[in-house]
PDB file of C-alpha atoms in Angstrom:
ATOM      1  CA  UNK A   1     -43.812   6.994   0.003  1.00 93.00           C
ATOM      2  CA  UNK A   2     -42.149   6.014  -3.233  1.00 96.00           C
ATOM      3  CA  UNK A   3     -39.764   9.020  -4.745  1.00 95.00           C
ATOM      4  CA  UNK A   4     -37.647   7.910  -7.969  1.00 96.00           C
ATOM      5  CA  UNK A   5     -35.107  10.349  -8.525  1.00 95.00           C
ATOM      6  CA  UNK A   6     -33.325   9.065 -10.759  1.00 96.00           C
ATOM      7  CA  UNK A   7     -33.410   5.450 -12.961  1.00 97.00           C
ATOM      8  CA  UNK A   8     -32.368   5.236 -16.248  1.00 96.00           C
ATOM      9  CA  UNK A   9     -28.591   6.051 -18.688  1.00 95.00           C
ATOM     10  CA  UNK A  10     -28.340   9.433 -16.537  1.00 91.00           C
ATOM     11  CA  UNK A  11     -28.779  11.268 -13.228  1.00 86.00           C
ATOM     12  CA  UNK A  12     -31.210  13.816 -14.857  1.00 89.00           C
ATOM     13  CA  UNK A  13     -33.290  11.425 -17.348  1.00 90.00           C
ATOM     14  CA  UNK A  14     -36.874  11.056 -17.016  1.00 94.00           C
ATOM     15  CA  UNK A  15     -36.708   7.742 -14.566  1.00 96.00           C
ATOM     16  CA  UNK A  16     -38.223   4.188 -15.655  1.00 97.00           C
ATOM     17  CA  UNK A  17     -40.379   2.572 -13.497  1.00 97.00           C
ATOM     18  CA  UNK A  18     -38.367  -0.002 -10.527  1.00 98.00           C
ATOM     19  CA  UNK A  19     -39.762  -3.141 -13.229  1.00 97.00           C
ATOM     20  CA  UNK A  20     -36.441  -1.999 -15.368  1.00 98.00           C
ATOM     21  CA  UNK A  21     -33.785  -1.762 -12.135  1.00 98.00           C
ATOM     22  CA  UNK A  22     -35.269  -5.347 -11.325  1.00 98.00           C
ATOM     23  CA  UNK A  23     -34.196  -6.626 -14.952  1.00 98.00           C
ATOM     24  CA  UNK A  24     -30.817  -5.084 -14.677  1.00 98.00           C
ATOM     25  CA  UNK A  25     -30.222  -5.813 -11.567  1.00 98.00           C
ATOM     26  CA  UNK A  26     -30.257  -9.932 -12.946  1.00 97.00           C
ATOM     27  CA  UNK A  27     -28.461  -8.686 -16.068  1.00 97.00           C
ATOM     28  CA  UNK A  28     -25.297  -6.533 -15.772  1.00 98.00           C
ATOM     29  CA  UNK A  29     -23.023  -5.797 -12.081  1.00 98.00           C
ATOM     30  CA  UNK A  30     -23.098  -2.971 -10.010  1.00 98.00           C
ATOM     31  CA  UNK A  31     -20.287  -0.695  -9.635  1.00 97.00           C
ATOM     32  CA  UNK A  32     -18.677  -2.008  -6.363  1.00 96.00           C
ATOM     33  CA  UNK A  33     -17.672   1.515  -5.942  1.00 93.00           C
ATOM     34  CA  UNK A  34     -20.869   1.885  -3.986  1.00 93.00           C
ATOM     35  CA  UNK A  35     -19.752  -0.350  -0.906  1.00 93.00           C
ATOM     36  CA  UNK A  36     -17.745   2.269   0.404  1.00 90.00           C
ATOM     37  CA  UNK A  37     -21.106   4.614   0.386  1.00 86.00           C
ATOM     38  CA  UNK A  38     -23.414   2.866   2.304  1.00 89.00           C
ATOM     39  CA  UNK A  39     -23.021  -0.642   0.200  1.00 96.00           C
ATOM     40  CA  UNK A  40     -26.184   0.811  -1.960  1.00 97.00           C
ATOM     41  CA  UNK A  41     -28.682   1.273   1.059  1.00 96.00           C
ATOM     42  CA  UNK A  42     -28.440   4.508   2.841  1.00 93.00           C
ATOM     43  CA  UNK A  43     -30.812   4.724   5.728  1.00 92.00           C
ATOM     44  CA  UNK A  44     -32.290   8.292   5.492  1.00 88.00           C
ATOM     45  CA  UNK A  45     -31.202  10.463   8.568  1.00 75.00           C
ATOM     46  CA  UNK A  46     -32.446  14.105   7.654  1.00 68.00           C
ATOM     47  CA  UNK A  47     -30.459  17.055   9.331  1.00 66.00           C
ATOM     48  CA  UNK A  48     -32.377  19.727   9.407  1.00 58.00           C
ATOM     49  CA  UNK A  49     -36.256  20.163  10.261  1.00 55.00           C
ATOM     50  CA  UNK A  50     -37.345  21.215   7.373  1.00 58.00           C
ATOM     51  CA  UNK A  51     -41.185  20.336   5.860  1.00 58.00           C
ATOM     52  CA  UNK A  52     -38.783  18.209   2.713  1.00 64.00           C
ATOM     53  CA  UNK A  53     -36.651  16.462   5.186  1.00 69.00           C
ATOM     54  CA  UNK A  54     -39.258  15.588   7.108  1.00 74.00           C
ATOM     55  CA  UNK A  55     -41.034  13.159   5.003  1.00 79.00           C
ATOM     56  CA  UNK A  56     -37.889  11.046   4.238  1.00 85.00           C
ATOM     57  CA  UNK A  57     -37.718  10.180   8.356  1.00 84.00           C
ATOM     58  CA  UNK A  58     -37.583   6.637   8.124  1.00 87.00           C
ATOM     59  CA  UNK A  59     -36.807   5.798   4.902  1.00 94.00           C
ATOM     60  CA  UNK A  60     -34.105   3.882   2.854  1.00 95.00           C
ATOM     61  CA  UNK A  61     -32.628   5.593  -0.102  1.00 95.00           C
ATOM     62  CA  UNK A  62     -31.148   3.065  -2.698  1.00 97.00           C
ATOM     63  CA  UNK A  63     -28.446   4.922  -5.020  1.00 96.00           C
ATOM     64  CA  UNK A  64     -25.904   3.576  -7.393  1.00 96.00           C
ATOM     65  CA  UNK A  65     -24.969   2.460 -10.803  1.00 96.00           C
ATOM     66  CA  UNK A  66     -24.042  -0.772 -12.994  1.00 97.00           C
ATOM     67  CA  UNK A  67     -20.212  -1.125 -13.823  1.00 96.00           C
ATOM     68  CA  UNK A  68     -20.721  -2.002 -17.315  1.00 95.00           C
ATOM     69  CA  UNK A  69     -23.344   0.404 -19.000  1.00 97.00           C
ATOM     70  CA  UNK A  70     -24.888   3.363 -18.518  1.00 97.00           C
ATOM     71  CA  UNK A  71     -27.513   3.031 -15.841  1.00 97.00           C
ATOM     72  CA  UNK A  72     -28.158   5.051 -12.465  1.00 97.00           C
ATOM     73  CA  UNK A  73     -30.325   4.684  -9.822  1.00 97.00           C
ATOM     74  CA  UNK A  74     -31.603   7.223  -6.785  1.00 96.00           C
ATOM     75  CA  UNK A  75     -34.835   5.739  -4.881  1.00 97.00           C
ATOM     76  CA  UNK A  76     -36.100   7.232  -1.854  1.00 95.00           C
ATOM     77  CA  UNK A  77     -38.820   4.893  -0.174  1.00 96.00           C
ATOM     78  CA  UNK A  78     -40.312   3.649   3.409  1.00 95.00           C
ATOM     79  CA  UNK A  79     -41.981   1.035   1.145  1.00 97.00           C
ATOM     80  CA  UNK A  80     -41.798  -2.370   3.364  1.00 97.00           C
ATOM     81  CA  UNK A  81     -42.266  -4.837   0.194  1.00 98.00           C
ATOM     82  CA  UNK A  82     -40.352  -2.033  -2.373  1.00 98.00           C
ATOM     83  CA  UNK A  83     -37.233  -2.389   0.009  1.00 98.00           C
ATOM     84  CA  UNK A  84     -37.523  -5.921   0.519  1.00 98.00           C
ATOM     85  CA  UNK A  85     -37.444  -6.236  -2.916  1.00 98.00           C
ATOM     86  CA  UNK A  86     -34.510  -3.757  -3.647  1.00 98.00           C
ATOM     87  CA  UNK A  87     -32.550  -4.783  -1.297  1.00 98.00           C
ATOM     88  CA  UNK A  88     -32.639  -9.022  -2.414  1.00 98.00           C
ATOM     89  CA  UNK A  89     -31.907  -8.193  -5.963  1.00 98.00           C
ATOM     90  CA  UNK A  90     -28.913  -5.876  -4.755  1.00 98.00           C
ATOM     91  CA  UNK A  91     -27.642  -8.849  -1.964  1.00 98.00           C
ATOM     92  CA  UNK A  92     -28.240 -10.885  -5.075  1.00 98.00           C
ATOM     93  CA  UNK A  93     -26.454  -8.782  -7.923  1.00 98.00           C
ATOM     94  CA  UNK A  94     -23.182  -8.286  -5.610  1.00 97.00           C
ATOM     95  CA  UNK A  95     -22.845 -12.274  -5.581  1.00 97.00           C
ATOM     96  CA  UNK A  96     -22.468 -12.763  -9.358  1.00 96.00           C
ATOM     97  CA  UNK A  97     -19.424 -13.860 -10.890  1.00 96.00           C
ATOM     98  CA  UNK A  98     -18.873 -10.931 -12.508  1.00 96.00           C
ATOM     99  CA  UNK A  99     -19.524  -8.660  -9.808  1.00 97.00           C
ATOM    100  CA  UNK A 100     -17.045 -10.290  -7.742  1.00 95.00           C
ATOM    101  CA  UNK A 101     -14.055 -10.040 -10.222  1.00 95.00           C
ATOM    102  CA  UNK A 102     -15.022  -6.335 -10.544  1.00 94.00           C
ATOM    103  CA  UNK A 103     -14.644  -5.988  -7.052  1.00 91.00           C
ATOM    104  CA  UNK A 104     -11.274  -8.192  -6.786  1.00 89.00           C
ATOM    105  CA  UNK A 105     -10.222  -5.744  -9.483  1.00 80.00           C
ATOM    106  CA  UNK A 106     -11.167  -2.582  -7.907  1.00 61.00           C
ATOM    107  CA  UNK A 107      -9.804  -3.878  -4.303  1.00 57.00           C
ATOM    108  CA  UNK A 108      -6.051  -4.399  -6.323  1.00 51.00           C
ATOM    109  CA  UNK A 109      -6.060  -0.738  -7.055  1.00 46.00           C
ATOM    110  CA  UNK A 110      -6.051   0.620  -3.173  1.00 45.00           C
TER     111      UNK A 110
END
């Protein structure tokens, strides 16, 4: 299962396909903001047993957005090779130069 809520300039855009997350994600940094929630991998634990919940059991949900333009991400997935993927080029995008003095810089303000 493969759900893209959102990827694209906003929450409520029609999303792109993961090819374009990929290219940003080697691009631009992520907003280090997202470490404190879940460091941009949530593991899926649904609360209630509802039929909608239900079908997320198990998966990883991969949310965030890039610190210097205007690009979000929501992904839902139990996808073995689509979180492999997701999560190297997020391990890989928080180890930039760039990323790392955004994060020095955001750390400074609390």
């Amino acid at each position: 299962m493969l759900e893209i809520k959102s990827n694209g300039a906003d929450w409520n855009d029609p999303p792109n396909p993961l090819t374009v997350l990929y290219k940003k994600l080697e691009q631009k940094p992520l907003d280090p903001i997202y470490e404190s929630i879940g460091n941009f991998i949530i593991n899926v634990n649904p609360v209630t047993v509802t039929q909608n919940d239900r079908r997320y059991s198990g998966c990883k949900q991969f949310i965030g957005h890039f610190a210097t333009i205007p690009f979000v991400f929501n992904i839902i997935t139990d996808e073995k090779v689509v979180i492999e993927r997701l999560t190297k080029a997020i391990r890989m995008n928080q180890e930039r130069a760039d990323y790392a003095a955004l994060k020095n810089r955001t750390n400074s303000f609390t």
